[in-house]
């Protein structure tokens, strides 16, 4: 028991030391450790690719064939251009979904920064144009109303949902892919019997040991997720993945720990996140940014005593500027000065992306510090 208490105290002290390795406290050490950890990861990935060189050769041959098809002239080029556009558009949203849930640093909130605003823009444009048949190009880079008008009130909720379904489902599929690392980590740790190099997994094992004595709300919530996934299986995972759930990483760890089959876990996660959850989130954004609700919200802002009219003005200017752009009138005599709302959102995106990058640097530097601590501990044991 004494050895156990000394070991736990040492782990706590080492964890505190690692948490202090951040750019704003130890910039030089953090950058040094980040570079060394990057080199180690590149070396490990290179070795893994070399061990799977047959797969690498097949992928290289497939890429060479696709490249030749892409550059050879012929009647097939119209289909190549169409597939290229769709592929990069889907890859863009899948990548944003992975960044949202993969767990690098703190995760990038790509729904709030990218997908949510895209759905809101399409919704506002659909109600203004009474159509979702936006000209392509410039859609999706820019949304403008089609030249042919449609009847008033002809736009439907289902039409807007269908217009953004591809982007939303690809983003949801990306978030499902981002949930795989905790599953594989826990599964590998369970099969090998080795002590996992992950604090969340260690916390999960401690939670299992003290399951019956858990009192606080957070511990009981984690236990509820763990019990649901373990006892209900596919439908339990589906239920956890279908609702906004900050504890879903625990579901991945639970499935890996109890050796749930891969396709059971990934299939339920993919359906829950890319189909059910995404339709719930889409409906929320579309209803929130429907024309009458936006007008009511702007009117409520104007009703705030004293500061209401001054706050309402930039919102009205922003909406009016968007209407002008939608109707191909951006070159009209109306001044097109930058609205402070769009300026603030752009700066918010920049700040959050920069913080995400900083969190990745800090996280990788702390991973290298953990390597050093484990190496030191191994050397002490061999003495």
Short mmCIF file of C-alpha atoms in Angstrom, two decimals:
data_model
loop_
_atom_site.label_atom_id
_atom_site.label_comp_id
_atom_site.label_asym_id
_atom_site.label_seq_id
_atom_site.Cartn_x
_atom_site.Cartn_y
_atom_site.Cartn_z
CA UNK A 1 0.00 0.00 0.00
CA UNK A 2 2.90 2.35 0.77
CA UNK A 3 4.41 1.67 -2.67
CA UNK A 4 1.05 2.31 -4.29
CA UNK A 5 0.60 5.64 -2.51
CA UNK A 6 4.14 6.73 -3.41
CA UNK A 7 3.55 5.79 -7.04
CA UNK A 8 0.24 7.67 -7.23
CA UNK A 9 1.85 10.72 -5.63
CA UNK A 10 4.68 10.57 -8.15
CA UNK A 11 2.22 10.34 -11.05
CA UNK A 12 0.31 13.33 -9.71
CA UNK A 13 3.51 15.36 -9.40
CA UNK A 14 4.66 14.39 -12.90
CA UNK A 15 1.25 15.30 -14.34
CA UNK A 16 1.49 18.75 -12.74
CA UNK A 17 4.99 19.19 -14.20
CA UNK A 18 3.74 18.29 -17.67
CA UNK A 19 0.81 20.68 -17.44
CA UNK A 20 3.27 23.53 -16.85
CA UNK A 21 4.92 22.86 -20.22
CA UNK A 22 2.95 25.40 -22.26
CA UNK A 23 4.00 28.16 -24.62
CA UNK A 24 3.05 31.02 -22.30
CA UNK A 25 5.08 29.60 -19.37
CA UNK A 26 8.04 27.79 -20.96
CA UNK A 27 8.11 28.78 -24.66
CA UNK A 28 11.60 27.50 -25.56
CA UNK A 29 11.19 24.15 -23.78
CA UNK A 30 7.71 23.70 -25.26
CA UNK A 31 8.87 24.37 -28.83
CA UNK A 32 11.88 22.08 -28.37
CA UNK A 33 9.75 19.23 -27.03
CA UNK A 34 7.16 19.80 -29.79
CA UNK A 35 9.80 19.49 -32.52
CA UNK A 36 11.29 16.35 -30.94
CA UNK A 37 7.85 14.74 -30.55
CA UNK A 38 7.05 15.59 -34.18
CA UNK A 39 10.26 13.90 -35.34
CA UNK A 40 9.51 10.80 -33.24
CA UNK A 41 5.98 10.58 -34.68
CA UNK A 42 7.28 10.98 -38.24
CA UNK A 43 9.81 8.19 -37.61
CA UNK A 44 7.10 5.89 -36.20
CA UNK A 45 4.75 6.59 -39.13
CA UNK A 46 7.57 5.96 -41.62
CA UNK A 47 8.32 2.60 -40.01
CA UNK A 48 4.64 1.66 -40.07
CA UNK A 49 4.40 2.59 -43.76
CA UNK A 50 7.52 0.53 -44.52
CA UNK A 51 6.00 -2.51 -42.81
CA UNK A 52 2.89 -2.02 -44.98
CA UNK A 53 4.76 -1.28 -48.18
CA UNK A 54 2.58 -3.63 -50.26
CA UNK A 55 -0.47 -1.52 -49.39
CA UNK A 56 1.56 1.63 -50.07
CA UNK A 57 2.54 0.34 -53.53
CA UNK A 58 -1.11 -0.45 -54.37
CA UNK A 59 -2.21 3.02 -53.25
CA UNK A 60 0.61 4.62 -55.27
CA UNK A 61 -0.43 2.69 -58.40
CA UNK A 62 -4.07 3.72 -57.90
CA UNK A 63 -3.02 7.37 -57.50
CA UNK A 64 -0.87 7.15 -60.63
CA UNK A 65 -3.84 5.75 -62.59
CA UNK A 66 -6.14 8.50 -61.31
CA UNK A 67 -3.53 11.16 -62.14
CA UNK A 68 -3.20 9.86 -65.70
CA UNK A 69 -7.00 9.84 -66.08
CA UNK A 70 -7.14 13.38 -64.74
CA UNK A 71 -4.65 14.81 -67.26
CA UNK A 72 -5.53 12.83 -70.41
CA UNK A 73 -7.89 14.79 -72.63
CA UNK A 74 -11.17 13.25 -73.68
CA UNK A 75 -14.94 13.16 -73.27
CA UNK A 76 -14.51 11.85 -69.74
CA UNK A 77 -13.12 15.18 -68.51
CA UNK A 78 -16.57 16.58 -67.66
CA UNK A 79 -17.13 13.67 -65.28
CA UNK A 80 -13.61 14.02 -63.89
CA UNK A 81 -14.20 17.71 -63.10
CA UNK A 82 -17.54 16.90 -61.45
CA UNK A 83 -16.02 14.13 -59.32
CA UNK A 84 -13.06 16.35 -58.41
CA UNK A 85 -15.35 19.10 -57.18
CA UNK A 86 -17.48 16.70 -55.12
CA UNK A 87 -14.47 14.87 -53.72
CA UNK A 88 -12.74 18.01 -52.43
CA UNK A 89 -16.01 19.41 -51.09
CA UNK A 90 -16.71 16.19 -49.14
CA UNK A 91 -13.09 15.89 -47.99
CA UNK A 92 -13.22 19.48 -46.69
CA UNK A 93 -16.21 18.75 -44.44
CA UNK A 94 -14.93 15.32 -43.35
CA UNK A 95 -11.64 16.96 -42.36
CA UNK A 96 -13.45 19.62 -40.33
CA UNK A 97 -15.47 16.91 -38.61
CA UNK A 98 -12.31 14.99 -37.69
CA UNK A 99 -10.73 18.16 -36.29
CA UNK A 100 -13.82 18.67 -34.14
CA UNK A 101 -13.62 15.33 -32.33
CA UNK A 102 -10.17 13.79 -32.83
CA UNK A 103 -8.89 15.14 -29.50
CA UNK A 104 -5.78 17.01 -30.68
CA UNK A 105 -5.36 19.53 -27.90
CA UNK A 106 -8.83 20.87 -27.14
CA UNK A 107 -10.51 20.13 -30.47
CA UNK A 108 -11.63 22.75 -32.99
CA UNK A 109 -15.33 23.69 -32.72
CA UNK A 110 -15.88 23.44 -36.46
CA UNK A 111 -19.68 23.22 -36.22
CA UNK A 112 -19.88 26.67 -34.62
CA UNK A 113 -17.18 28.12 -36.88
CA UNK A 114 -17.97 26.56 -40.27
CA UNK A 115 -20.93 24.19 -40.65
CA UNK A 116 -23.41 26.18 -38.54
CA UNK A 117 -22.73 29.48 -40.38
CA UNK A 118 -22.93 27.67 -43.75
CA UNK A 119 -26.35 26.20 -42.90
CA UNK A 120 -27.49 29.61 -41.59
CA UNK A 121 -26.34 31.34 -44.81
CA UNK A 122 -28.17 28.81 -46.98
CA UNK A 123 -31.31 29.20 -44.83
CA UNK A 124 -31.33 33.00 -45.01
CA UNK A 125 -30.67 32.88 -48.77
CA UNK A 126 -33.38 30.27 -49.36
CA UNK A 127 -36.05 32.40 -47.67
CA UNK A 128 -34.87 35.55 -49.45
CA UNK A 129 -34.69 33.92 -52.91
CA UNK A 130 -37.63 31.55 -52.37
CA UNK A 131 -35.39 28.91 -53.94
CA UNK A 132 -32.39 26.72 -53.20
CA UNK A 133 -31.34 26.41 -56.85
CA UNK A 134 -28.35 28.71 -56.42
CA UNK A 135 -26.18 29.03 -59.57
CA UNK A 136 -23.12 26.74 -59.58
CA UNK A 137 -20.62 28.35 -59.83
CA UNK A 138 -20.32 30.52 -57.74
CA UNK A 139 -22.13 28.27 -55.18
CA UNK A 140 -20.89 27.03 -52.73
CA UNK A 141 -18.14 29.69 -52.61
CA UNK A 142 -20.76 32.43 -52.90
CA UNK A 143 -24.54 32.30 -52.70
CA UNK A 144 -26.62 34.39 -55.12
CA UNK A 145 -30.26 34.10 -56.09
CA UNK A 146 -31.16 32.43 -59.39
CA UNK A 147 -32.33 34.72 -62.20
CA UNK A 148 -35.67 32.98 -62.61
CA UNK A 149 -38.02 33.92 -59.79
CA UNK A 150 -40.23 31.50 -57.88
CA UNK A 151 -43.59 31.98 -56.27
CA UNK A 152 -43.79 33.55 -52.85
CA UNK A 153 -43.77 31.14 -49.95
CA UNK A 154 -42.70 28.18 -52.12
CA UNK A 155 -39.58 27.35 -50.10
CA UNK A 156 -39.95 24.46 -47.68
CA UNK A 157 -38.02 23.25 -44.67
CA UNK A 158 -37.33 19.94 -46.42
CA UNK A 159 -35.78 21.74 -49.42
CA UNK A 160 -33.28 23.52 -47.17
CA UNK A 161 -32.48 20.28 -45.32
CA UNK A 162 -31.83 18.54 -48.65
CA UNK A 163 -29.59 21.39 -49.83
CA UNK A 164 -27.19 21.08 -46.88
CA UNK A 165 -27.52 17.32 -46.32
CA UNK A 166 -24.24 16.37 -48.04
CA UNK A 167 -22.13 18.86 -46.04
CA UNK A 168 -23.80 17.96 -42.76
CA UNK A 169 -23.50 14.19 -43.26
CA UNK A 170 -19.84 14.45 -44.31
CA UNK A 171 -19.10 16.56 -41.23
CA UNK A 172 -20.91 14.01 -39.05
CA UNK A 173 -18.95 11.16 -40.66
CA UNK A 174 -15.75 13.06 -39.87
CA UNK A 175 -16.72 13.35 -36.20
CA UNK A 176 -17.38 9.58 -36.15
CA UNK A 177 -13.90 8.92 -37.58
CA UNK A 178 -12.42 11.23 -34.94
CA UNK A 179 -13.90 9.03 -32.19
CA UNK A 180 -11.85 5.99 -33.26
CA UNK A 181 -8.51 6.76 -31.46
CA UNK A 182 -9.94 6.25 -27.92
CA UNK A 183 -11.53 2.97 -29.07
CA UNK A 184 -8.33 1.60 -30.62
CA UNK A 185 -6.21 2.76 -27.66
CA UNK A 186 -8.44 1.03 -25.09
CA UNK A 187 -8.77 -2.11 -27.22
CA UNK A 188 -4.99 -2.40 -27.70
CA UNK A 189 -4.39 -1.85 -23.98
CA UNK A 190 -6.91 -4.56 -23.05
CA UNK A 191 -5.52 -7.12 -25.53
CA UNK A 192 -1.86 -6.50 -24.68
CA UNK A 193 -2.36 -6.18 -20.93
CA UNK A 194 0.12 -3.28 -20.90
CA UNK A 195 -0.46 -0.13 -18.88
CA UNK A 196 -1.99 2.42 -21.30
CA UNK A 197 -0.23 5.69 -22.03
CA UNK A 198 -3.42 7.69 -21.67
CA UNK A 199 -4.79 9.56 -18.68
CA UNK A 200 -8.43 9.24 -19.78
CA UNK A 201 -8.09 5.46 -19.87
CA UNK A 202 -6.46 5.43 -16.43
CA UNK A 203 -9.32 7.58 -15.15
CA UNK A 204 -11.75 5.11 -16.73
CA UNK A 205 -10.12 2.17 -14.90
CA UNK A 206 -10.16 4.08 -11.61
CA UNK A 207 -13.85 4.83 -12.19
CA UNK A 208 -14.56 1.10 -12.65
CA UNK A 209 -12.74 0.30 -9.41
CA UNK A 210 -14.74 2.88 -7.41
CA UNK A 211 -18.03 2.46 -9.27
CA UNK A 212 -20.14 1.64 -6.23
CA UNK A 213 -18.87 4.55 -4.11
CA UNK A 214 -19.30 7.29 -6.75
CA UNK A 215 -21.29 10.22 -5.37
CA UNK A 216 -20.75 13.32 -7.52
CA UNK A 217 -22.85 14.03 -10.61
CA UNK A 218 -19.96 13.81 -13.10
CA UNK A 219 -18.92 10.34 -11.94
CA UNK A 220 -22.51 9.09 -11.99
CA UNK A 221 -23.01 10.48 -15.50
CA UNK A 222 -19.87 8.71 -16.72
CA UNK A 223 -21.02 5.47 -15.08
CA UNK A 224 -24.44 5.83 -16.73
CA UNK A 225 -22.79 6.14 -20.15
CA UNK A 226 -20.51 3.20 -19.44
CA UNK A 227 -23.43 0.98 -18.24
CA UNK A 228 -25.60 1.96 -21.21
CA UNK A 229 -22.90 1.10 -23.74
CA UNK A 230 -21.83 -2.11 -21.98
CA UNK A 231 -25.33 -3.54 -21.38
CA UNK A 232 -27.33 -2.33 -24.39
CA UNK A 233 -24.56 -2.66 -27.00
CA UNK A 234 -25.28 -1.33 -30.50
CA UNK A 235 -28.37 0.65 -29.52
CA UNK A 236 -26.65 2.04 -26.43
CA UNK A 237 -23.79 3.35 -28.57
CA UNK A 238 -26.33 4.68 -31.07
CA UNK A 239 -28.19 6.54 -28.30
CA UNK A 240 -24.97 8.11 -26.98
CA UNK A 241 -23.85 9.15 -30.48
CA UNK A 242 -27.25 10.57 -31.50
CA UNK A 243 -27.38 13.35 -28.92
CA UNK A 244 -24.86 16.11 -28.10
CA UNK A 245 -22.77 14.27 -25.53
CA UNK A 246 -19.43 15.55 -24.16
CA UNK A 247 -18.84 12.14 -22.55
CA UNK A 248 -18.83 10.17 -25.82
CA UNK A 249 -15.05 9.63 -25.60
CA UNK A 250 -15.88 7.47 -22.59
CA UNK A 251 -18.18 5.38 -24.81
CA UNK A 252 -15.28 4.76 -27.20
CA UNK A 253 -12.99 3.78 -24.32
CA UNK A 254 -15.68 1.52 -22.87
CA UNK A 255 -16.23 -0.24 -26.21
CA UNK A 256 -12.50 -0.75 -26.67
CA UNK A 257 -12.01 -1.98 -23.10
CA UNK A 258 -14.83 -4.53 -23.34
CA UNK A 259 -13.70 -5.59 -26.86
CA UNK A 260 -16.89 -4.54 -28.64
CA UNK A 261 -16.51 -5.47 -32.36
CA UNK A 262 -15.22 -2.61 -34.49
CA UNK A 263 -18.16 -2.47 -36.90
CA UNK A 264 -20.64 -2.54 -34.03
CA UNK A 265 -18.97 0.52 -32.49
CA UNK A 266 -18.21 2.41 -35.71
CA UNK A 267 -21.50 1.54 -37.40
CA UNK A 268 -23.57 2.80 -34.47
CA UNK A 269 -21.36 5.89 -34.12
CA UNK A 270 -21.59 6.69 -37.85
CA UNK A 271 -25.37 6.34 -37.97
CA UNK A 272 -25.81 8.31 -34.76
CA UNK A 273 -23.51 11.20 -35.65
CA UNK A 274 -23.84 11.43 -39.44
CA UNK A 275 -27.59 10.78 -39.70
CA UNK A 276 -29.59 11.25 -36.49
CA UNK A 277 -27.55 13.89 -34.63
CA UNK A 278 -26.83 15.90 -37.78
CA UNK A 279 -30.51 16.15 -38.68
CA UNK A 280 -31.29 17.37 -35.16
CA UNK A 281 -28.55 20.02 -35.38
CA UNK A 282 -29.58 21.02 -38.90
CA UNK A 283 -33.20 21.47 -37.88
CA UNK A 284 -32.17 23.62 -34.92
CA UNK A 285 -30.02 25.94 -37.07
CA UNK A 286 -32.55 26.14 -39.93
CA UNK A 287 -35.46 26.94 -37.60
CA UNK A 288 -33.37 29.46 -35.65
CA UNK A 289 -32.36 31.32 -38.83
CA UNK A 290 -35.70 31.14 -40.62
CA UNK A 291 -36.85 34.54 -41.90
CA UNK A 292 -39.60 35.32 -39.39
CA UNK A 293 -37.55 34.24 -36.36
CA UNK A 294 -34.56 36.36 -37.45
CA UNK A 295 -36.86 39.37 -37.90
CA UNK A 296 -38.34 38.79 -34.45
CA UNK A 297 -34.88 38.53 -32.89
CA UNK A 298 -33.76 41.80 -34.52
CA UNK A 299 -36.97 43.46 -33.30
CA UNK A 300 -36.36 42.17 -29.76
CA UNK A 301 -32.83 43.60 -29.85
CA UNK A 302 -34.29 46.99 -30.78
CA UNK A 303 -36.68 46.79 -27.82
CA UNK A 304 -33.81 46.76 -25.29
CA UNK A 305 -33.98 50.04 -23.32
CA UNK A 306 -31.35 52.71 -24.09
CA UNK A 307 -28.88 50.60 -26.11
CA UNK A 308 -31.43 48.69 -28.22
CA UNK A 309 -31.50 50.92 -31.34
CA UNK A 310 -27.69 51.21 -31.47
CA UNK A 311 -27.35 47.40 -31.22
CA UNK A 312 -30.13 46.80 -33.73
CA UNK A 313 -28.59 48.98 -36.46
CA UNK A 314 -25.56 46.78 -37.32
CA UNK A 315 -27.76 43.67 -37.49
CA UNK A 316 -30.13 45.42 -39.89
CA UNK A 317 -27.20 46.69 -42.00
CA UNK A 318 -25.69 43.22 -42.14
CA UNK A 319 -28.98 41.59 -43.23
CA UNK A 320 -29.55 44.30 -45.84
CA UNK A 321 -26.02 43.84 -47.21
CA UNK A 322 -26.63 40.09 -47.52
CA UNK A 323 -29.90 40.69 -49.39
CA UNK A 324 -28.13 43.01 -51.83
CA UNK A 325 -25.42 40.40 -52.50
CA UNK A 326 -28.01 37.68 -53.03
CA UNK A 327 -29.74 39.72 -55.74
CA UNK A 328 -26.55 40.43 -57.74
CA UNK A 329 -26.51 44.06 -56.62
CA UNK A 330 -23.16 44.21 -54.86
CA UNK A 331 -22.01 46.83 -57.41
CA UNK A 332 -24.97 49.11 -56.76
CA UNK A 333 -24.73 52.53 -55.19
CA UNK A 334 -25.26 51.19 -51.67
CA UNK A 335 -22.05 51.54 -49.59
CA UNK A 336 -20.39 48.15 -48.98
CA UNK A 337 -18.34 48.99 -45.89
CA UNK A 338 -17.32 46.10 -43.67
CA UNK A 339 -19.90 45.38 -40.99
CA UNK A 340 -18.56 44.99 -37.46
CA UNK A 341 -20.50 41.73 -37.01
CA UNK A 342 -18.67 40.05 -39.89
CA UNK A 343 -15.40 41.62 -38.69
CA UNK A 344 -15.92 40.19 -35.19
CA UNK A 345 -16.78 36.72 -36.53
CA UNK A 346 -13.67 36.67 -38.74
CA UNK A 347 -11.50 37.62 -35.77
CA UNK A 348 -13.22 34.99 -33.60
CA UNK A 349 -12.43 32.31 -36.20
CA UNK A 350 -8.78 33.42 -36.32
CA UNK A 351 -8.49 33.40 -32.52
CA UNK A 352 -10.04 29.93 -32.16
CA UNK A 353 -7.90 28.44 -34.95
CA UNK A 354 -4.76 29.95 -33.39
CA UNK A 355 -5.73 28.60 -29.96
CA UNK A 356 -6.31 25.16 -31.50
CA UNK A 357 -2.82 25.22 -33.06
CA UNK A 358 -1.30 26.33 -29.75
CA UNK A 359 -3.12 23.53 -27.92
CA UNK A 360 -1.70 20.97 -30.38
CA UNK A 361 1.83 22.30 -29.77
CA UNK A 362 1.32 22.16 -25.99
CA UNK A 363 -0.20 18.68 -26.14
CA UNK A 364 2.64 17.24 -28.23
CA UNK A 365 5.27 18.90 -26.01
CA UNK A 366 3.61 17.34 -22.95
CA UNK A 367 3.60 13.96 -24.70
CA UNK A 368 7.35 14.21 -25.17
CA UNK A 369 7.75 15.21 -21.52
CA UNK A 370 5.81 12.08 -20.59
CA UNK A 371 8.20 10.00 -22.69
CA UNK A 372 11.13 11.45 -20.74
CA UNK A 373 9.43 10.74 -17.40
CA UNK A 374 8.67 7.14 -18.38
CA UNK A 375 12.25 6.65 -19.58
CA UNK A 376 13.58 7.98 -16.28
CA UNK A 377 11.20 5.69 -14.34
CA UNK A 378 12.35 2.64 -16.38
CA UNK A 379 16.00 3.47 -15.73
CA UNK A 380 15.32 3.73 -11.99
CA UNK A 381 13.62 0.31 -11.98
CA UNK A 382 16.57 -1.34 -13.71
CA UNK A 383 19.09 -0.01 -11.17
#
